[in-house]
Structures are given as C-alpha cells and as structure tokens.
C-alpha cells in the first residue's frame, strides 16, 4: 500500500490531504509518507517512522503467543480504530478564511504550518524604509498602494509592456480602508498624470542605500522603474502629491491577472457593444461574459474598445473588473471550495511583491480579513480628478483638477465615505451629542491652554489671538507643541469644566466626539485649565471645524454593482 501511494503521490489533489482527526475534531494536513509531517500530527503520538526493511524504529520488540492477536503498541489503547480518509471532498467540512482582493490568502491552523511556509516562500519583498509603516495594525485606518506594472514576465506576454523594462507604474490604485471598517475607497491614479517625484532613498541589493534624484512635472508612471526607483518611491510620490500617507504596497505584473482569474474559474464582465480589438485580441459579444487568463488580461489592457480609447476610460473598465473580481473572491462558491482556495493562495502569493512589513502570510491574511469586514456596497471606486494639461497643444497628459482633487484627498485622509451609507458613520453617537447639551459658561470664564498637535505651524498662536480678540476668551494661553500629532482636534476637560467646554466647543465648532472628558491641567497661573489640541483637521483660526462636509463631486462606482463597459 505504501509503495502504491508513493508511486502516485504526485497525483494527489492537495485538498485530499486535509483529513479529519477524530481524536481532536480538527482537520490536519496529511502529507505524502516520504514528505514532512505536520507538527500537529507529529505532536500527537503518530506512528513512528519505519527503518530499513519496514520495521518501526524506536519501538521495543514485543513477545506474543503464536496465533494470538498482536498487542497495540505502548501508549495506545486497544480497539481504537485507525483514522479513516473521507471518500468524498464534498463531505469534508473545512474552516477556511478568504479575503476580497488580489492578496486573498487561505487561513489554516497549526496543521498547515508547512504549507504556510511554502506560501510565504512565494512572496517577494522589498524594503521601502521610511516610505511606509513599520508594521500592520488591525485597529487603525490603513492605505495600501496596489501597483500593476508593465513588466513582461512569463510566456504569452510578448504583446504587452515595455520589452527589457524593469516595469513602470502602469496601473495604480490607492486602497484606503477606514478605521472602523465601515467603508473603503479605491482611488485610481492615471499613469499620464503630471506630478512631482521627490528624492527617493532606495535600498540596493547589497544592503547599501542611494538617493534617486527627484523630478518635477513628469508622468506619474516614471515614479517606478526608471533610474532604479522602487515601489517606495511610488509611495512617496503619492504622498507628495495627495497628502495621503501610504502604509504598504502590493505590486504585480501582467501574469497576476491571468493567474488570479484562472484560480477562481473566471470573472464575470459585461460590455454594451460587441468587442473585436485587433491590438489586444479581445473578442467579446455584447452583454455578459466570463473572462479568465489571457482573455482577462486583454480585457483590462484594451484601450480602443471603450470610450474615447484613452487611459481614463480604460481605468473605468479596470475598476469594474476589480469590483467583479472582489465579488467572485468573496463568493460562497470560492470560499467553500478547498481546491479553489489553494489555487488562489498559490496564484496570489506567486504574483505579489510587497513591503517587508507585510511580507509574511499571516499579515497578508490579516489585511484580507480586515478588508472583508467592509461591505462591498461601501467600497467606492473613483479616479483622481484631472483635466487636460493646458501646457500641451496635442493632449497627451493630464493635471490635477484643483477645484475637486484637494477636497477628495481630504475626505480620504479623514475616513469620510464617498457613498451615502458611509456618511452615517459621521453622525455623532448619543453619548457624544449629549456632551454638547447643557449650560455654557461665558467666554470670559473659559480657561484653556492651546497646543499644536499637527496643524500648520503658527496655528496655536493664531488661534490664541482669535479667541482673545474676537471671542473674548481672555483666560487662554499658547502652550507650544503637543507631545504627538493628532488626526483630529480634541478638547480635554475636567468634570467641573463641562460648561466651559461647551462654550469653547460652540466657538470652535467642535463635535461631541472631539470633546474628551478627563482631567484638567494646571496652567501658568497655577489654575485648572482645559487643553485644546489642534489636530491635522484644523482649518484655520476662526473657521469652525463642524462646517458641513459635502460629498466630493467625483465620478464613482461601488464594488457591489454590476456595470457594463461602454
């Protein structure tokens, strides 16, 4: 039997190697007899290995009467039935965990240790230094820059990309996930957008570092590949031009689209008109279709079949494609199929290059699970607002639309949703709203010290002058910079200062959530004082912080909607 199994070991479906252990009620990874054994089964008294001639090593010989049944080995009770392999995959109940993006990974227990190490070996990492976060936190908002390069790798990609190139930022999406996981925004960045690329510290293969000089007024796609610029440079370029901090990156080339779509047995797409593109070789009938592999790559790469044959129209098609891929990856058909999940895990990890902070399978799984908490109806796709470059007679590049882009970037930085459903999170909770209700002390009785916790330099002094001169808050003082920067402006006060806090909140336009009941501090006169810390959301002296936030006037779609490309 062992010889037969060894002879056909390479034909065993990986899903068939997960077997229910009746002693523990858990599924364990049963590898080929010649391979390594899972740590769980090894730790639970599994059968000792056989030595030469098939005898068990490490087991003392036992004498028995002729014809008598063989006694069970020490440490095992007689009469226990051996573990039986389930005959059909359909009857196995496996606990798997999946995600909803290209980095969806399979979650397994300790029994899958060796397989997880195998997956981890698939992932390529890049040290981006200070360009990103040093680790991933489940309790904070996070932004991941998803980069699709035009680098040619593998067979069948001769018709795509720049031959011999190290790869430029061909498709770039900034995925920002809100702290409370109520919403996420996927912001597409056109490759032909004119930006300033900052100086980029870059780690070399020998461990040394060099600084790649920056460029001004160039295409965004030059932030990667050219002159040795790495993904960390693309991250720095995004922050330089949008003000949005990028925590991590995930990069893949053309092969990722082919392997991921094949792993999930195709992705549903829809086109309004028949497509027959000679350049990309995409051929589709009008209406819904399913694409995978080479055809899926052609779908996201084609330009001439949609809109005005430009990059902005191609971006819309890519957003629709990604929405469909998300739905397919998070569908029960995928998440309950061990074979599909194994294929998806292999495809995703082989396709990815990520920053070192998230370069292990456990962290990638955590990211996928955090994203899975966001309802697909609240994952909004949009594109950086742009206009044609006024400096060009023949329009080839675009520039930021200054009437729309800054507002959109500010909304993303502050976790403001682009969908109506996500706007609900901005409503104050009853307990927070109650902090604003009650009597208000006269402005002349408000005692407060002001700290700068991330606002523009000089904001604390300007606010002090405004409060004293314009609002009559004369018992106020500038106490310099806060120990740490804050995303939002806060007002901390003691139990007996609630009426003062309500007056200052009314003057400053503070919400109930910005008011922090706590303890008073002693000011320079030795008297109890509140603490007003101006955060990054501070809009300027005399500008109320609760000014209504209107939805950005940008074109958007959501991951739960099926749309036909036109």
Coordinates of C-alpha atoms in Angstrom, one line a residue:
X1 CA 0.0 0.0 0.0
X2 CA 2.8 2.4 0.9
X3 CA 4.6 1.7 -2.3
X4 CA 1.4 2.3 -4.3
X5 CA 0.9 5.6 -2.5
X6 CA 4.4 6.7 -3.2
X7 CA 4.0 5.8 -6.8
X8 CA 1.1 8.1 -7.3
X9 CA 1.8 10.8 -4.6
X10 CA 2.3 13.5 -7.2
X11 CA -1.2 12.9 -8.4
X12 CA -2.9 13.6 -5.1
X13 CA -5.2 16.6 -5.0
X14 CA -3.9 19.0 -2.2
X15 CA -7.4 19.3 -0.9
X16 CA -7.5 15.5 -0.3
X17 CA -4.5 15.8 2.1
X18 CA -6.6 17.5 4.7
X19 CA -8.1 14.7 6.9
X20 CA -10.4 14.8 10.0
X21 CA -8.7 13.6 13.2
X22 CA -11.5 12.0 15.3
X23 CA -9.4 12.5 18.4
X24 CA -9.3 16.2 18.2
X25 CA -12.2 17.1 15.8
X26 CA -9.8 19.2 13.8
X27 CA -8.6 18.8 10.2
X28 CA -4.9 18.0 9.8
X29 CA -2.6 18.2 6.8
X30 CA -1.6 14.6 5.8
X31 CA 1.5 14.8 3.5
X32 CA 3.0 12.0 1.4
X33 CA 4.8 9.4 3.6
X34 CA 8.1 10.5 2.1
X35 CA 7.5 14.1 2.9
X36 CA 7.5 16.1 6.1
X37 CA 4.8 15.6 8.7
X38 CA 2.6 18.3 10.1
X39 CA 3.6 19.4 13.5
X40 CA 0.1 18.7 14.9
X41 CA 0.1 15.0 13.9
X42 CA 3.7 14.6 15.0
X43 CA 3.0 16.0 18.4
X44 CA 0.0 13.7 19.0
X45 CA 1.7 10.3 19.0
X46 CA 1.6 9.5 15.3
X47 CA 3.0 6.2 14.1
X48 CA 6.8 6.1 14.4
X49 CA 8.8 6.1 11.2
X50 CA 9.9 2.8 9.7
X51 CA 13.5 1.9 9.3
X52 CA 15.2 -0.4 6.8
X53 CA 13.1 -3.4 5.9
X54 CA 9.9 -1.7 7.0
X55 CA 10.4 -2.2 10.8
X56 CA 9.5 0.6 13.1
X57 CA 12.4 2.4 14.7
X58 CA 12.4 3.3 18.3
X59 CA 9.7 0.6 19.2
X60 CA 10.8 -2.2 21.5
X61 CA 10.1 -5.7 20.3
X62 CA 7.2 -7.5 22.0
X63 CA 6.7 -11.2 22.5
X64 CA 3.3 -12.7 21.9
X65 CA 1.8 -16.2 21.7
X66 CA 1.6 -17.9 18.4
X67 CA -1.8 -17.2 16.8
X68 CA -2.6 -14.5 19.4
X69 CA -3.6 -11.1 18.1
X70 CA -0.9 -8.5 18.0
X71 CA -1.0 -6.2 21.0
X72 CA -1.3 -2.5 20.4
X73 CA 2.0 -0.5 20.8
X74 CA 2.6 1.2 24.2
X75 CA 0.7 4.4 24.8
X76 CA -2.3 3.5 22.6
X77 CA -5.5 1.8 23.8
X78 CA -6.5 -1.3 22.1
X79 CA -9.6 -1.4 19.9
X80 CA -9.2 2.2 18.7
X81 CA -10.0 2.4 15.0
X82 CA -7.4 4.0 12.7
X83 CA -8.1 7.4 11.2
X84 CA -10.3 6.9 8.0
X85 CA -9.9 9.0 4.9
X86 CA -13.1 10.6 3.9
X87 CA -14.0 9.3 0.4
X88 CA -15.5 12.4 -1.0
X89 CA -14.4 16.1 -0.9
X90 CA -18.0 17.2 -0.8
X91 CA -18.4 15.7 2.6
X92 CA -15.5 17.4 4.2
X93 CA -16.1 20.5 6.3
X94 CA -13.1 22.7 6.3
X95 CA -12.7 26.0 8.1
X96 CA -11.1 28.4 5.6
X97 CA -10.7 32.1 5.7
X98 CA -10.7 34.2 2.5
X99 CA -10.3 37.8 1.5
X100 CA -11.6 40.0 -1.3
X101 CA -8.5 41.3 -3.2
X102 CA -5.6 40.0 -5.2
X103 CA -3.9 39.3 -1.8
X104 CA -6.7 36.9 -0.7
X105 CA -5.0 34.1 1.2
X106 CA -6.1 30.8 2.7
X107 CA -6.2 30.7 6.6
X108 CA -5.2 27.5 8.2
X109 CA -4.4 26.2 11.6
X110 CA -1.1 24.8 13.0
X111 CA -1.6 21.7 10.9
X112 CA -0.9 23.8 7.8
X113 CA 2.4 25.1 9.1
X114 CA 4.5 23.6 6.3
X115 CA 2.0 24.8 3.6
X116 CA 2.0 28.3 5.1
X117 CA 5.8 28.3 5.0
X118 CA 5.6 27.3 1.4
X119 CA 3.2 30.1 0.6
X120 CA 5.5 32.6 2.4
X121 CA 8.3 31.5 0.2
X122 CA 6.3 32.5 -2.8
X123 CA 6.1 36.2 -1.8
X124 CA 8.8 38.6 -2.8
X125 CA 9.5 41.6 -0.5
X126 CA 11.1 45.0 -0.9
X127 CA 12.5 47.1 1.8
X128 CA 11.0 50.6 1.3
X129 CA 12.4 52.1 4.5
X130 CA 10.6 55.1 5.9
X131 CA 8.3 55.3 2.9
X132 CA 5.7 53.1 4.6
X133 CA 4.6 51.8 8.0
X134 CA 6.9 49.5 10.1
X135 CA 4.0 47.1 10.8
X136 CA 0.3 46.4 10.1
X137 CA -2.3 47.3 12.8
X138 CA -5.8 45.8 12.9
X139 CA -7.0 48.8 14.9
X140 CA -6.1 51.7 12.6
X141 CA -7.1 53.0 9.2
X142 CA -4.6 51.8 6.6
X143 CA -3.7 52.6 2.9
X144 CA -2.3 50.1 0.5
X145 CA -0.9 51.1 -2.9
X146 CA -1.7 48.4 -5.4
X147 CA 0.7 48.7 -8.4
X148 CA 0.3 46.9 -11.7
X149 CA 3.5 47.1 -13.7
X150 CA 4.0 46.8 -17.4
X151 CA 6.9 44.5 -16.9
X152 CA 7.0 41.4 -19.2
X153 CA 7.4 38.1 -17.4
X154 CA 6.4 34.6 -18.3
X155 CA 5.2 33.1 -21.5
X156 CA 2.4 34.7 -23.6
X157 CA 3.2 38.3 -22.7
X158 CA 5.1 39.3 -25.8
X159 CA 2.4 41.6 -26.9
X160 CA 2.3 43.6 -23.7
X161 CA 4.5 46.1 -21.9
X162 CA 7.9 47.5 -22.5
X163 CA 10.4 44.9 -23.5
X164 CA 13.5 44.9 -21.4
X165 CA 12.0 47.4 -18.9
X166 CA 12.2 47.0 -15.2
X167 CA 8.5 47.9 -15.1
X168 CA 6.7 51.2 -14.8
X169 CA 3.6 52.1 -12.7
X170 CA 1.1 51.2 -15.4
X171 CA -2.0 50.7 -13.2
X172 CA -2.0 52.2 -9.7
X173 CA -4.8 52.1 -7.1
X174 CA -4.6 53.6 -3.6
X175 CA -6.9 51.5 -1.4
X176 CA -7.8 53.3 1.8
X177 CA -9.7 51.4 4.5
X178 CA -11.4 53.4 7.2
X179 CA -10.5 52.8 10.8
X180 CA -14.0 51.5 11.7
X181 CA -14.1 49.3 8.6
X182 CA -17.4 50.9 7.5
X183 CA -16.0 51.9 4.2
X184 CA -13.1 51.9 1.8
X185 CA -12.1 54.0 -1.2
X186 CA -10.1 52.7 -4.2
X187 CA -8.5 55.7 -5.8
X188 CA -7.1 55.1 -9.3
X189 CA -4.2 57.3 -10.3
X190 CA -3.7 57.9 -14.1
X191 CA -0.3 56.9 -15.3
X192 CA -0.2 60.0 -17.5
X193 CA -0.9 62.4 -14.6
X194 CA 1.8 65.1 -14.3
X195 CA 3.3 65.1 -10.8
X196 CA 6.4 66.0 -8.9
X197 CA 8.6 63.0 -7.9
X198 CA 10.5 63.6 -4.7
X199 CA 14.1 62.4 -4.0
X200 CA 13.8 58.8 -3.2
X201 CA 16.1 56.9 -0.7
X202 CA 16.4 53.4 -2.2
X203 CA 17.8 50.2 -0.7
X204 CA 20.2 48.3 -3.1
X205 CA 20.7 44.6 -3.2
X206 CA 24.0 44.8 -1.3
X207 CA 22.2 46.5 1.6
X208 CA 23.5 50.0 0.9
X209 CA 21.3 52.9 0.1
X210 CA 21.3 55.5 -2.6
X211 CA 19.1 58.5 -3.2
X212 CA 17.5 58.7 -6.6
X213 CA 17.1 62.4 -7.5
X214 CA 13.5 63.7 -7.9
X215 CA 11.8 65.1 -11.0
X216 CA 9.3 67.9 -11.5
X217 CA 6.4 68.0 -13.9
X218 CA 6.7 64.4 -15.2
X219 CA 4.3 61.5 -15.8
X220 CA 3.4 59.5 -12.7
X221 CA 4.4 56.2 -14.1
X222 CA 8.0 57.3 -14.0
X223 CA 7.9 57.0 -10.2
X224 CA 8.7 53.3 -10.6
X225 CA 11.5 51.5 -12.5
X226 CA 13.3 54.4 -14.1
X227 CA 16.7 55.2 -12.6
X228 CA 16.2 52.4 -10.1
X229 CA 13.1 53.9 -8.4
X230 CA 11.4 51.2 -6.3
X231 CA 7.8 50.9 -5.1
X232 CA 8.8 53.0 -2.1
X233 CA 9.4 55.9 -4.5
X234 CA 5.9 55.5 -5.9
X235 CA 4.6 55.6 -2.3
X236 CA 6.5 58.8 -1.6
X237 CA 5.2 60.3 -4.9
X238 CA 1.6 59.6 -3.9
X239 CA 2.1 61.3 -0.5
X240 CA 4.0 64.2 -2.1
X241 CA 1.1 65.0 -4.4
X242 CA -2.0 64.0 -2.5
X243 CA -1.0 64.4 1.2
X244 CA -2.3 60.9 1.8
X245 CA 0.1 58.7 3.8
X246 CA 0.7 55.3 2.2
X247 CA 1.3 52.5 4.7
X248 CA 2.1 49.5 2.4
X249 CA 2.3 48.4 -1.2
X250 CA 1.4 45.3 -3.2
X251 CA 2.8 45.0 -6.7
X252 CA 2.2 42.5 -9.5
X253 CA 2.8 42.3 -13.3
X254 CA 0.6 41.1 -16.1
X255 CA 0.7 37.5 -15.0
X256 CA -1.3 38.3 -11.8
X257 CA -4.4 39.0 -13.8
X258 CA -4.1 35.7 -15.7
X259 CA -3.3 33.5 -12.8
X260 CA -5.8 35.0 -10.3
X261 CA -8.8 34.9 -12.7
X262 CA -7.9 31.3 -13.7
X263 CA -7.7 30.4 -10.0
X264 CA -11.3 31.4 -9.4
X265 CA -12.6 29.9 -12.7
X266 CA -13.1 33.2 -14.4
X267 CA -14.6 36.7 -13.7
X268 CA -17.9 38.0 -15.0
X269 CA -17.7 41.1 -17.1
X270 CA -20.2 43.0 -19.3
X271 CA -19.9 45.2 -22.4
X272 CA -22.6 47.3 -24.0
X273 CA -21.3 46.6 -27.6
X274 CA -19.5 43.7 -29.2
X275 CA -15.7 44.0 -28.9
X276 CA -13.2 42.9 -31.6
X277 CA -9.9 44.6 -30.7
X278 CA -7.1 43.6 -33.1
X279 CA -4.4 45.0 -30.9
X280 CA -5.3 43.3 -27.6
X281 CA -7.0 40.4 -29.4
X282 CA -10.1 40.8 -27.2
X283 CA -13.2 39.4 -28.7
X284 CA -16.5 39.6 -26.7
X285 CA -20.2 39.6 -27.6
X286 CA -22.5 42.3 -26.3
X287 CA -23.8 41.6 -22.8
X288 CA -22.3 39.5 -20.0
X289 CA -19.3 37.2 -20.5
X290 CA -16.8 35.4 -18.3
X291 CA -13.1 36.1 -18.9
X292 CA -10.0 34.4 -17.4
X293 CA -6.4 34.0 -18.2
X294 CA -5.2 35.7 -21.4
X295 CA -8.7 37.0 -22.2
X296 CA -8.9 38.6 -18.8
X297 CA -5.6 40.4 -19.3
X298 CA -6.8 41.6 -22.7
X299 CA -9.9 43.0 -21.1
X300 CA -8.1 45.2 -18.6
X301 CA -5.4 46.2 -21.1
X302 CA -7.5 47.1 -24.1
X303 CA -8.0 50.8 -24.9
X304 CA -9.6 51.2 -28.3
X305 CA -12.8 49.3 -27.4
X306 CA -14.2 51.6 -24.8
X307 CA -15.0 55.3 -24.5
X308 CA -12.5 57.6 -26.2
X309 CA -9.8 55.0 -26.4
X310 CA -7.8 56.8 -23.6
X311 CA -6.3 55.8 -20.3
X312 CA -9.1 57.3 -18.3
X313 CA -11.7 55.2 -20.0
X314 CA -9.5 52.1 -19.5
X315 CA -9.4 52.9 -15.8
X316 CA -13.2 52.8 -15.6
X317 CA -13.1 49.3 -17.2
X318 CA -10.4 48.2 -14.7
X319 CA -12.5 49.4 -11.8
X320 CA -15.5 47.4 -13.0
X321 CA -13.3 44.4 -13.5
X322 CA -11.8 44.7 -9.9
X323 CA -15.3 45.0 -8.5
X324 CA -16.3 41.8 -10.2
X325 CA -13.1 40.0 -9.0
X326 CA -13.9 41.1 -5.5
X327 CA -17.4 39.6 -5.7
X328 CA -16.0 36.4 -7.1
X329 CA -13.3 36.0 -4.5
X330 CA -15.7 36.7 -1.6
X331 CA -18.5 34.4 -3.0
X332 CA -19.5 31.3 -1.2
X333 CA -18.6 29.3 -4.3
X334 CA -15.0 30.3 -3.8
X335 CA -14.7 30.4 0.0
X336 CA -16.2 26.9 0.5
X337 CA -14.0 25.3 -2.2
X338 CA -10.7 24.0 -0.8
X339 CA -9.3 23.4 -4.3
X340 CA -10.2 26.9 -5.4
X341 CA -8.7 28.5 -2.3
X342 CA -5.5 26.5 -2.7
X343 CA -5.2 27.7 -6.3
X344 CA -6.0 31.2 -5.2
X345 CA -3.4 31.2 -2.4
X346 CA -0.7 29.9 -4.8
X347 CA -1.6 32.4 -7.5
X348 CA -1.8 35.4 -5.2
X349 CA 1.4 34.7 -3.3
X350 CA 3.3 33.9 -6.5
X351 CA 2.0 37.1 -8.1
X352 CA 2.9 39.5 -5.3
X353 CA 5.8 41.7 -4.3
X354 CA 5.1 43.6 -1.1
X355 CA 6.9 45.7 1.5
X356 CA 8.8 43.8 4.2
X357 CA 6.3 44.9 7.0
X358 CA 3.6 42.7 5.5
X359 CA 5.8 40.1 3.8
X360 CA 4.5 37.1 5.7
X361 CA 1.4 35.1 5.0
X362 CA -0.1 35.8 8.4
X363 CA -0.1 39.5 7.9
X364 CA -1.4 39.3 4.4
X365 CA -4.2 37.2 5.7
X366 CA -4.9 39.8 8.4
X367 CA -5.1 42.5 5.8
X368 CA -7.5 40.4 3.7
X369 CA -9.7 39.8 6.7
X370 CA -9.8 43.4 7.7
X371 CA -10.9 44.3 4.1
X372 CA -13.5 41.6 4.2
X373 CA -15.2 43.5 7.1
X374 CA -16.1 46.3 4.7
X375 CA -19.4 45.8 2.9
X376 CA -18.9 45.7 -0.9
X377 CA -21.6 48.4 -1.3
X378 CA -19.3 50.7 0.7
X379 CA -16.2 50.0 -1.3
X380 CA -16.1 53.0 -3.7
X381 CA -14.0 53.2 -6.8
X382 CA -13.1 56.6 -8.1
X383 CA -10.3 58.3 -10.1
X384 CA -8.1 61.3 -9.2
X385 CA -10.0 64.3 -10.6
X386 CA -8.0 65.6 -13.6
X387 CA -8.2 68.0 -16.5
X388 CA -6.2 68.1 -19.8
X389 CA -2.8 69.5 -19.5
X390 CA -3.1 73.2 -20.5
X391 CA 0.5 73.3 -21.5
X392 CA 0.0 70.9 -24.4
X393 CA -1.4 71.6 -27.8
X394 CA -1.7 67.9 -28.5
X395 CA -3.3 66.5 -25.4
X396 CA -1.3 63.5 -24.1
X397 CA -1.2 64.1 -20.3
X398 CA -3.4 65.4 -17.5
X399 CA -3.0 67.5 -14.4
X400 CA -4.9 67.7 -11.1
X401 CA -8.3 69.4 -11.2
X402 CA -7.6 71.8 -8.4
X403 CA -11.4 72.5 -7.9
X404 CA -12.1 68.9 -6.9
X405 CA -8.9 66.9 -6.1
X406 CA -7.9 68.6 -2.8
X407 CA -11.4 68.0 -1.3
X408 CA -11.3 64.3 -2.4
X409 CA -7.9 63.8 -0.8
X410 CA -9.1 65.5 2.4
X411 CA -12.1 63.1 2.6
X412 CA -9.9 60.1 2.2
X413 CA -7.4 61.3 4.8
X414 CA -10.3 61.7 7.3
X415 CA -12.1 58.4 6.5
X416 CA -15.1 60.2 5.0
X417 CA -17.1 57.9 2.8
X418 CA -17.9 58.5 -0.8
X419 CA -21.2 56.7 -0.5
X420 CA -24.4 57.7 1.4
X421 CA -24.2 54.6 3.5
X422 CA -20.8 55.6 4.8
X423 CA -21.8 59.1 5.7
X424 CA -23.8 57.6 8.6
X425 CA -20.6 57.0 10.5
X426 CA -20.1 60.7 10.7
X427 CA -23.2 61.1 12.8
X428 CA -22.3 61.5 16.4
X429 CA -23.4 58.9 18.9
X430 CA -25.9 59.8 21.5
X431 CA -23.4 59.9 24.3
X432 CA -21.1 62.2 22.3
X433 CA -24.0 64.5 21.3
X434 CA -25.0 64.8 25.0
X435 CA -21.7 66.4 25.8
X436 CA -22.8 69.5 23.8
X437 CA -26.1 69.8 25.7
X438 CA -26.4 72.0 28.8
X439 CA -25.4 75.4 30.0
X440 CA -22.5 77.3 28.6
X441 CA -20.1 79.4 30.6
X442 CA -19.4 83.0 29.5
X443 CA -16.4 83.2 27.2
X444 CA -14.6 85.3 29.8
X445 CA -14.7 82.4 32.2
X446 CA -13.3 79.8 29.8
X447 CA -9.8 78.8 30.8
X448 CA -7.8 76.9 28.2
X449 CA -4.3 76.2 27.0
X450 CA -3.7 75.6 23.3
X451 CA -1.3 73.1 21.8
X452 CA -0.4 72.4 18.2
X453 CA -0.8 68.7 17.5
X454 CA -0.4 68.6 13.8
X455 CA -1.9 71.8 12.4
X456 CA 0.1 74.2 10.3
X457 CA 3.0 75.9 12.1
X458 CA 1.8 79.0 14.0
X459 CA -1.8 77.7 14.3
X460 CA -1.7 77.7 18.1
X461 CA -0.7 81.4 18.3
X462 CA -3.2 82.5 15.6
X463 CA -6.0 80.6 17.5
X464 CA -4.9 82.3 20.7
X465 CA -5.2 85.7 19.2
X466 CA -8.5 84.9 17.6
X467 CA -10.0 83.6 20.9
X468 CA -8.8 86.6 22.9
X469 CA -9.5 89.4 20.5
X470 CA -12.6 88.1 18.6
X471 CA -14.3 85.8 21.1
X472 CA -13.3 87.3 24.5
X473 CA -11.7 84.1 25.8
X474 CA -9.0 86.1 27.7
X475 CA -8.0 83.3 30.0
X476 CA -6.2 81.4 27.3
X477 CA -2.5 80.7 26.6
X478 CA -0.3 79.2 23.9
X479 CA 1.5 76.1 25.4
X480 CA 3.6 75.2 22.3
X481 CA 3.6 71.8 20.5
X482 CA 1.8 68.7 21.7
X483 CA 3.8 65.6 22.5
X484 CA 2.4 63.8 19.5
X485 CA 0.4 64.7 16.4
X486 CA -3.3 64.0 16.2
X487 CA -5.5 63.5 13.2
X488 CA -8.4 65.3 14.8
X489 CA -8.6 68.4 17.1
X490 CA -9.6 67.5 20.7
X491 CA -10.7 69.3 23.8
X492 CA -9.9 67.6 27.1
X493 CA -11.6 69.0 30.3
X494 CA -12.2 68.1 33.9
X495 CA -15.6 67.2 35.4
X496 CA -16.2 70.7 36.7
X497 CA -15.4 72.4 33.4
X498 CA -18.2 70.9 31.2
X499 CA -19.9 74.3 30.9
X500 CA -16.6 75.9 29.8
X501 CA -16.0 73.1 27.3
X502 CA -19.5 73.5 25.8
X503 CA -18.8 77.3 25.3
X504 CA -15.4 76.6 23.6
X505 CA -16.9 73.8 21.5
X506 CA -19.5 76.3 20.3
X507 CA -16.9 78.8 19.4
X508 CA -14.6 76.3 17.7
X509 CA -17.3 74.2 16.0
X510 CA -16.2 71.1 17.9
X511 CA -18.3 67.9 17.7
X512 CA -19.2 65.9 20.7
X513 CA -16.7 63.2 19.6
X514 CA -13.9 65.9 19.8
X515 CA -14.7 66.6 23.5
X516 CA -12.8 64.3 25.8
X517 CA -14.0 64.3 29.5
X518 CA -10.9 63.7 31.6
X519 CA -8.8 65.8 33.9
X520 CA -7.9 69.4 33.9
X521 CA -4.3 70.6 33.9
X522 CA -2.6 73.4 35.8
X523 CA -1.9 76.4 33.6
X524 CA 0.9 79.0 34.1
X525 CA -1.1 80.8 36.8
X526 CA -1.5 77.6 38.8
X527 CA -5.2 77.3 37.9
X528 CA -7.1 74.3 36.5
X529 CA -7.3 74.6 32.7
X530 CA -8.7 72.7 29.7
X531 CA -6.4 71.5 26.9
X532 CA -7.3 72.3 23.3
X533 CA -5.0 70.3 20.9
X534 CA -5.2 71.4 17.2
X535 CA -5.0 68.3 15.0
X536 CA -4.3 67.8 11.3
X537 CA -8.0 68.6 10.6
X538 CA -7.7 72.1 11.9
X539 CA -8.9 74.5 9.2
X540 CA -7.6 77.8 10.5
X541 CA -8.3 80.4 13.2
X542 CA -11.9 81.4 13.1
X543 CA -13.0 78.5 10.8
X544 CA -15.4 76.2 12.5
X545 CA -14.4 72.5 12.5
X546 CA -18.0 71.3 12.1
X547 CA -18.6 73.1 8.8
X548 CA -20.6 70.5 6.8
X549 CA -18.7 68.1 4.6
X550 CA -20.3 67.8 1.2
X551 CA -19.8 64.7 -0.9
X552 CA -17.0 65.2 -3.4
X553 CA -18.2 65.9 -6.9
X554 CA -16.4 63.0 -8.4
X555 CA -17.5 60.1 -10.6
X556 CA -17.6 56.9 -8.6
X557 CA -18.9 53.3 -8.6
X558 CA -19.1 50.7 -5.9
X559 CA -17.9 47.1 -5.7
X560 CA -21.4 45.6 -5.3
X561 CA -22.8 47.0 -8.6
X562 CA -22.6 45.2 -11.9
X563 CA -21.9 47.6 -14.8
X564 CA -21.4 47.1 -18.5
X565 CA -18.3 48.7 -20.0
X566 CA -19.1 51.1 -22.8

